[in-house]
Amino acid sequence: MAASFYLGLDFGTSGVRAIAITEEQKIAQTMSLDAIDQTPQAWHDALWYLLAELNSDIRQNLQVIALNGTSGTVLLCDAAGNPTTEALLYNDDRGRSVLSSLTNFAPPEHLVYSATSSLAKLIWFEAQGLANQASYFLHQTDWLSALLHGQWGLSDYHNALKLGYDVENFAYPPWLQSHALFSLLPQIETPGGGRRPILPAIAQRFGINPACQVCAGTTDSIAAFMASGVQQVGEAVTSLGSTLVLKLLGDRPVQDLETGVYSHRFGKLWLVGGASNTGGAVLKHYFDETQLQELSATIDPSQDSGLNYYPLLKPGDRFPVNDPNLQPRLTPRPADSRQFLQGLLEAIARIEAQGYRQLEALGAPSVKTVFTAGGGGKNPTWTKIRARYLGCPVDVSPQPEAAYGSAILAQGGLPSS
């Protein structure tokens, strides 16, 4: 009997990753394409390239494909799925200019009141006169998935959260349904569900199993969470990449717009979290990779530096302090680079610990274990510092790649309990 394979694709901020896994969730092949342009054409070309690079036995026995993309990366398309606008990326904040118009129809204190929310970007498109020539408003994941199965106007409830979709009631709220642009919004499905057959022409072109299906996708950060294998309430994943992202598995949704906290549905459970602008980008501003490794190895993680930093590259943070004018605090800077680095590592660990305490104060469970995704997980000194501040075990995620999480999604969907 031939083996079965499941393919996960991760369209992230720095490139594209693809991981194929077996029925036993073992990695069968890993591929990557770095530094691609963040345009629909570049995404399209990267997708085709990675499909062509799959081993032939994987292509012939591929069962399901799942994709993830950056949350809030969106575009408008015509009836055939051709982009009618540029893609607005996850961190594009030009929606700031239309936030006041959201008060005409969106309820106060809603998650969509963010300059980078999907809905703010849609209203910005409308303000530029671009919406009237479009048929669909899609997220990056939606558009890429439709290239494979050919059915436009579909999304998942992870990507649609910041579009205003009500994930507690599995419906668009009445205030959104009555909006003039509602006809552009995608139909929402469960991540990992809504499976549709791959287009015959694509199956034939790449030699892919013609019975292969494409399922509803997810966002890159949730795919990274899934890769960790976390399934127990009280377990968490901290992503230590350019920024600091916390996700804690809980049994109820928690949302507090004032402190930048919101919840994603995760099967019958909830992912409660927030994201800070501090993180690895600050470290790399002051140190290169070699310096980070060599200096970290000389730090005693059990002793505190006595420095009290709040590391930011520019003013403003979202969580656990939601203050667009929060000033970076990076002084005094000691002459000893090792001590300066230690102060930075401790400061980010303090912010992480403060974030989890904030989630607990809002009704999330206490943190039992933290798994680490992202490049920061490779620094054992930092891991020990973080464990000291967090007061719980800190481990490296066994599978750090979001593409692996998408492959798990392709194989079985979200946990049912």
PDB file of C-alpha atoms in Angstrom, residues 199-377:
ATOM      1  CA  LEU A 199      -8.032  21.566 -10.000  1.00  0.00           C
ATOM      2  CA  PRO A 200      -7.493  18.757 -12.541  1.00  0.00           C
ATOM      3  CA  ALA A 201      -5.242  20.983 -14.659  1.00  0.00           C
ATOM      4  CA  ILE A 202      -2.921  21.610 -11.701  1.00  0.00           C
ATOM      5  CA  ALA A 203      -2.894  17.943 -10.701  1.00  0.00           C
ATOM      6  CA  GLN A 204      -1.939  17.018 -14.260  1.00  0.00           C
ATOM      7  CA  ARG A 205       0.667  19.760 -14.636  1.00  0.00           C
ATOM      8  CA  PHE A 206       2.568  18.801 -11.465  1.00  0.00           C
ATOM      9  CA  GLY A 207       1.824  15.077 -11.384  1.00  0.00           C
ATOM     10  CA  ILE A 208      -0.206  15.437  -8.170  1.00  0.00           C
ATOM     11  CA  ASN A 209      -2.655  12.784  -7.017  1.00  0.00           C
ATOM     12  CA  PRO A 210      -5.922  13.873  -8.758  1.00  0.00           C
ATOM     13  CA  ALA A 211      -7.866  12.992  -5.571  1.00  0.00           C
ATOM     14  CA  CYS A 212      -5.778  15.468  -3.529  1.00  0.00           C
ATOM     15  CA  GLN A 213      -7.827  18.044  -1.644  1.00  0.00           C
ATOM     16  CA  VAL A 214      -7.151  21.612  -0.510  1.00  0.00           C
ATOM     17  CA  CYS A 215      -8.522  22.564   2.912  1.00  0.00           C
ATOM     18  CA  ALA A 216      -9.300  25.901   4.541  1.00  0.00           C
ATOM     19  CA  GLY A 217      -6.097  27.431   5.877  1.00  0.00           C
ATOM     20  CA  THR A 218      -4.996  29.536   8.831  1.00  0.00           C
ATOM     21  CA  THR A 219      -2.616  32.345   9.816  1.00  0.00           C
ATOM     22  CA  ASP A 220       1.145  31.963  10.175  1.00  0.00           C
ATOM     23  CA  SER A 221       1.177  32.467  13.951  1.00  0.00           C
ATOM     24  CA  ILE A 222      -1.543  29.872  14.568  1.00  0.00           C
ATOM     25  CA  ALA A 223       0.237  27.417  12.263  1.00  0.00           C
ATOM     26  CA  ALA A 224       3.359  27.943  14.385  1.00  0.00           C
ATOM     27  CA  PHE A 225       1.267  27.214  17.478  1.00  0.00           C
ATOM     28  CA  MET A 226      -0.042  24.013  15.912  1.00  0.00           C
ATOM     29  CA  ALA A 227       3.503  22.941  15.064  1.00  0.00           C
ATOM     30  CA  SER A 228       4.359  22.937  18.777  1.00  0.00           C
ATOM     31  CA  GLY A 229       1.849  20.165  19.468  1.00  0.00           C
ATOM     32  CA  VAL A 230       0.341  22.079  22.410  1.00  0.00           C
ATOM     33  CA  GLN A 231      -3.148  20.763  23.258  1.00  0.00           C
ATOM     34  CA  GLN A 232      -3.561  21.219  27.034  1.00  0.00           C
ATOM     35  CA  VAL A 233      -5.197  24.203  28.717  1.00  0.00           C
ATOM     36  CA  GLY A 234      -2.496  26.292  30.390  1.00  0.00           C
ATOM     37  CA  GLU A 235       0.191  25.475  27.834  1.00  0.00           C
ATOM     38  CA  ALA A 236       1.501  28.371  25.783  1.00  0.00           C
ATOM     39  CA  VAL A 237       3.712  29.224  22.835  1.00  0.00           C
ATOM     40  CA  THR A 238       5.913  32.307  22.758  1.00  0.00           C
ATOM     41  CA  SER A 239       7.144  33.251  19.290  1.00  0.00           C
ATOM     42  CA  LEU A 240      10.494  35.001  19.614  1.00  0.00           C
ATOM     43  CA  GLY A 241      10.997  36.358  16.131  1.00  0.00           C
ATOM     44  CA  SER A 242      11.333  39.980  15.107  1.00  0.00           C
ATOM     45  CA  THR A 243       8.552  40.693  17.593  1.00  0.00           C
ATOM     46  CA  LEU A 244       7.235  38.948  20.717  1.00  0.00           C
ATOM     47  CA  VAL A 245       3.955  37.025  20.285  1.00  0.00           C
ATOM     48  CA  LEU A 246       2.212  35.158  23.123  1.00  0.00           C
ATOM     49  CA  LYS A 247      -0.493  32.527  22.632  1.00  0.00           C
ATOM     50  CA  LEU A 248      -2.007  30.682  25.604  1.00  0.00           C
ATOM     51  CA  LEU A 249      -4.467  27.804  25.278  1.00  0.00           C
ATOM     52  CA  GLY A 250      -7.580  28.414  27.383  1.00  0.00           C
ATOM     53  CA  ASP A 251     -11.128  27.172  27.794  1.00  0.00           C
ATOM     54  CA  ARG A 252     -12.840  30.531  27.210  1.00  0.00           C
ATOM     55  CA  PRO A 253     -12.326  33.590  25.011  1.00  0.00           C
ATOM     56  CA  VAL A 254     -10.679  36.663  26.509  1.00  0.00           C
ATOM     57  CA  GLN A 255     -10.659  40.038  24.827  1.00  0.00           C
ATOM     58  CA  ASP A 256      -9.541  43.435  26.037  1.00  0.00           C
ATOM     59  CA  LEU A 257      -8.940  45.965  23.300  1.00  0.00           C
ATOM     60  CA  GLU A 258      -7.361  48.455  25.695  1.00  0.00           C
ATOM     61  CA  THR A 259      -4.475  46.088  26.395  1.00  0.00           C
ATOM     62  CA  GLY A 260      -4.280  44.519  22.924  1.00  0.00           C
ATOM     63  CA  VAL A 261      -5.632  41.107  23.991  1.00  0.00           C
ATOM     64  CA  TYR A 262      -7.853  38.969  21.761  1.00  0.00           C
ATOM     65  CA  SER A 263      -8.762  35.295  21.280  1.00  0.00           C
ATOM     66  CA  HIS A 264      -8.802  32.928  18.328  1.00  0.00           C
ATOM     67  CA  ARG A 265     -11.122  29.922  18.343  1.00  0.00           C
ATOM     68  CA  PHE A 266      -9.070  26.719  18.383  1.00  0.00           C
ATOM     69  CA  GLY A 267     -11.487  23.833  17.953  1.00  0.00           C
ATOM     70  CA  LYS A 268     -13.475  23.790  21.199  1.00  0.00           C
ATOM     71  CA  LEU A 269     -10.746  25.737  23.009  1.00  0.00           C
ATOM     72  CA  TRP A 270      -9.366  29.254  22.626  1.00  0.00           C
ATOM     73  CA  LEU A 271      -6.002  30.801  21.862  1.00  0.00           C
ATOM     74  CA  VAL A 272      -5.677  33.895  24.001  1.00  0.00           C
ATOM     75  CA  GLY A 273      -2.843  36.201  23.156  1.00  0.00           C
ATOM     76  CA  GLY A 274      -1.205  39.467  22.362  1.00  0.00           C
ATOM     77  CA  ALA A 275       1.827  40.781  20.515  1.00  0.00           C
ATOM     78  CA  SER A 276       4.516  43.239  21.566  1.00  0.00           C
ATOM     79  CA  ASN A 277       6.784  45.298  19.318  1.00  0.00           C
ATOM     80  CA  THR A 278       9.803  44.262  21.375  1.00  0.00           C
ATOM     81  CA  GLY A 279      11.747  41.192  20.300  1.00  0.00           C
ATOM     82  CA  GLY A 280      14.563  39.950  18.132  1.00  0.00           C
ATOM     83  CA  ALA A 281      14.568  42.959  15.809  1.00  0.00           C
ATOM     84  CA  VAL A 282      15.860  45.081  18.702  1.00  0.00           C
ATOM     85  CA  LEU A 283      18.603  42.560  19.494  1.00  0.00           C
ATOM     86  CA  LYS A 284      19.721  42.432  15.850  1.00  0.00           C
ATOM     87  CA  HIS A 285      19.822  46.214  15.738  1.00  0.00           C
ATOM     88  CA  TYR A 286      22.686  46.153  18.242  1.00  0.00           C
ATOM     89  CA  PHE A 287      24.318  42.740  17.693  1.00  0.00           C
ATOM     90  CA  ASP A 288      24.967  40.408  14.779  1.00  0.00           C
ATOM     91  CA  GLU A 289      24.317  36.661  15.025  1.00  0.00           C
ATOM     92  CA  THR A 290      27.892  35.792  16.028  1.00  0.00           C
ATOM     93  CA  GLN A 291      27.952  38.436  18.767  1.00  0.00           C
ATOM     94  CA  LEU A 292      24.612  37.225  20.114  1.00  0.00           C
ATOM     95  CA  GLN A 293      25.891  33.667  20.378  1.00  0.00           C
ATOM     96  CA  GLU A 294      29.315  34.477  21.823  1.00  0.00           C
ATOM     97  CA  LEU A 295      28.158  37.086  24.351  1.00  0.00           C
ATOM     98  CA  SER A 296      25.164  35.016  25.476  1.00  0.00           C
ATOM     99  CA  ALA A 297      27.471  32.129  26.298  1.00  0.00           C
ATOM    100  CA  THR A 298      29.298  34.321  28.842  1.00  0.00           C
ATOM    101  CA  ILE A 299      26.137  35.491  30.683  1.00  0.00           C
ATOM    102  CA  ASP A 300      25.143  33.956  34.023  1.00  0.00           C
ATOM    103  CA  PRO A 301      21.352  33.559  33.624  1.00  0.00           C
ATOM    104  CA  SER A 302      20.820  33.141  37.372  1.00  0.00           C
ATOM    105  CA  GLN A 303      22.106  36.654  38.184  1.00  0.00           C
ATOM    106  CA  ASP A 304      20.192  39.832  37.354  1.00  0.00           C
ATOM    107  CA  SER A 305      21.957  42.683  35.530  1.00  0.00           C
ATOM    108  CA  GLY A 306      20.099  45.383  37.490  1.00  0.00           C
ATOM    109  CA  LEU A 307      19.178  47.160  34.241  1.00  0.00           C
ATOM    110  CA  ASN A 308      15.567  48.173  33.602  1.00  0.00           C
ATOM    111  CA  TYR A 309      15.023  48.486  29.855  1.00  0.00           C
ATOM    112  CA  TYR A 310      11.942  48.500  27.610  1.00  0.00           C
ATOM    113  CA  PRO A 311      13.516  47.617  24.239  1.00  0.00           C
ATOM    114  CA  LEU A 312      11.769  49.143  21.203  1.00  0.00           C
ATOM    115  CA  LEU A 313      13.151  50.335  17.883  1.00  0.00           C
ATOM    116  CA  LYS A 314      10.665  53.215  17.774  1.00  0.00           C
ATOM    117  CA  PRO A 315       7.997  54.615  20.116  1.00  0.00           C
ATOM    118  CA  GLY A 316       4.821  52.619  20.646  1.00  0.00           C
ATOM    119  CA  ASP A 317       3.763  49.190  21.831  1.00  0.00           C
ATOM    120  CA  ARG A 318       0.566  47.119  21.644  1.00  0.00           C
ATOM    121  CA  PHE A 319       0.835  44.608  24.487  1.00  0.00           C
ATOM    122  CA  PRO A 320       1.153  44.229  27.435  1.00  0.00           C
ATOM    123  CA  VAL A 321       1.291  48.051  27.381  1.00  0.00           C
ATOM    124  CA  ASN A 322      -0.998  49.372  24.651  1.00  0.00           C
ATOM    125  CA  ASP A 323       0.441  52.844  24.190  1.00  0.00           C
ATOM    126  CA  PRO A 324       1.272  54.170  20.685  1.00  0.00           C
ATOM    127  CA  ASN A 325       3.530  56.764  22.276  1.00  0.00           C
ATOM    128  CA  LEU A 326       5.438  54.502  24.688  1.00  0.00           C
ATOM    129  CA  GLN A 327       9.074  55.566  24.551  1.00  0.00           C
ATOM    130  CA  PRO A 328      11.918  53.044  24.228  1.00  0.00           C
ATOM    131  CA  ARG A 329      14.011  52.737  27.400  1.00  0.00           C
ATOM    132  CA  LEU A 330      17.567  51.670  26.553  1.00  0.00           C
ATOM    133  CA  THR A 331      19.683  53.656  29.002  1.00  0.00           C
ATOM    134  CA  PRO A 332      21.958  53.650  30.839  1.00  0.00           C
ATOM    135  CA  ARG A 333      24.062  51.660  28.417  1.00  0.00           C
ATOM    136  CA  PRO A 334      27.044  50.018  30.139  1.00  0.00           C
ATOM    137  CA  ALA A 335      30.419  49.932  28.429  1.00  0.00           C
ATOM    138  CA  ASP A 336      30.367  46.135  28.720  1.00  0.00           C
ATOM    139  CA  SER A 337      28.470  44.770  25.673  1.00  0.00           C
ATOM    140  CA  ARG A 338      27.776  41.513  27.502  1.00  0.00           C
ATOM    141  CA  GLN A 339      25.994  43.373  30.294  1.00  0.00           C
ATOM    142  CA  PHE A 340      24.032  45.449  27.770  1.00  0.00           C
ATOM    143  CA  LEU A 341      22.866  42.290  25.978  1.00  0.00           C
ATOM    144  CA  GLN A 342      21.923  40.714  29.295  1.00  0.00           C
ATOM    145  CA  GLY A 343      19.807  43.756  30.114  1.00  0.00           C
ATOM    146  CA  LEU A 344      18.017  43.442  26.770  1.00  0.00           C
ATOM    147  CA  LEU A 345      17.367  39.709  27.184  1.00  0.00           C
ATOM    148  CA  GLU A 346      16.020  40.264  30.702  1.00  0.00           C
ATOM    149  CA  ALA A 347      13.813  43.143  29.578  1.00  0.00           C
ATOM    150  CA  ILE A 348      12.142  41.093  26.839  1.00  0.00           C
ATOM    151  CA  ALA A 349      11.697  38.241  29.343  1.00  0.00           C
ATOM    152  CA  ARG A 350      10.071  40.679  31.788  1.00  0.00           C
ATOM    153  CA  ILE A 351       7.676  41.887  29.094  1.00  0.00           C
ATOM    154  CA  GLU A 352       6.836  38.272  28.238  1.00  0.00           C
ATOM    155  CA  ALA A 353       6.130  37.455  31.900  1.00  0.00           C
ATOM    156  CA  GLN A 354       4.081  40.634  32.291  1.00  0.00           C
ATOM    157  CA  GLY A 355       2.094  39.605  29.211  1.00  0.00           C
ATOM    158  CA  TYR A 356       1.160  36.207  30.605  1.00  0.00           C
ATOM    159  CA  ARG A 357       0.225  37.787  33.952  1.00  0.00           C
ATOM    160  CA  GLN A 358      -1.960  40.219  32.024  1.00  0.00           C
ATOM    161  CA  LEU A 359      -3.746  37.345  30.273  1.00  0.00           C
ATOM    162  CA  GLU A 360      -4.315  35.583  33.601  1.00  0.00           C
ATOM    163  CA  ALA A 361      -5.710  38.761  35.171  1.00  0.00           C
ATOM    164  CA  LEU A 362      -8.217  39.008  32.320  1.00  0.00           C
ATOM    165  CA  GLY A 363      -9.502  35.476  32.871  1.00  0.00           C
ATOM    166  CA  ALA A 364      -7.101  33.201  31.009  1.00  0.00           C
ATOM    167  CA  PRO A 365      -5.620  30.171  32.819  1.00  0.00           C
ATOM    168  CA  SER A 366      -2.293  30.272  34.624  1.00  0.00           C
ATOM    169  CA  VAL A 367       0.656  29.297  32.469  1.00  0.00           C
ATOM    170  CA  LYS A 368       1.943  25.774  33.099  1.00  0.00           C
ATOM    171  CA  THR A 369       4.556  25.422  30.351  1.00  0.00           C
ATOM    172  CA  VAL A 370       5.844  27.733  27.631  1.00  0.00           C
ATOM    173  CA  PHE A 371       7.111  26.387  24.329  1.00  0.00           C
ATOM    174  CA  THR A 372       9.281  28.646  22.196  1.00  0.00           C
ATOM    175  CA  ALA A 373       9.003  29.176  18.464  1.00  0.00           C
ATOM    176  CA  GLY A 374      11.158  31.476  16.364  1.00  0.00           C
ATOM    177  CA  GLY A 375      14.866  32.186  16.345  1.00  0.00           C
ATOM    178  CA  GLY A 376      15.024  33.179  20.013  1.00  0.00           C
ATOM    179  CA  GLY A 377      14.432  29.572  21.010  1.00  0.00           C
TER     180      GLY A 377
END
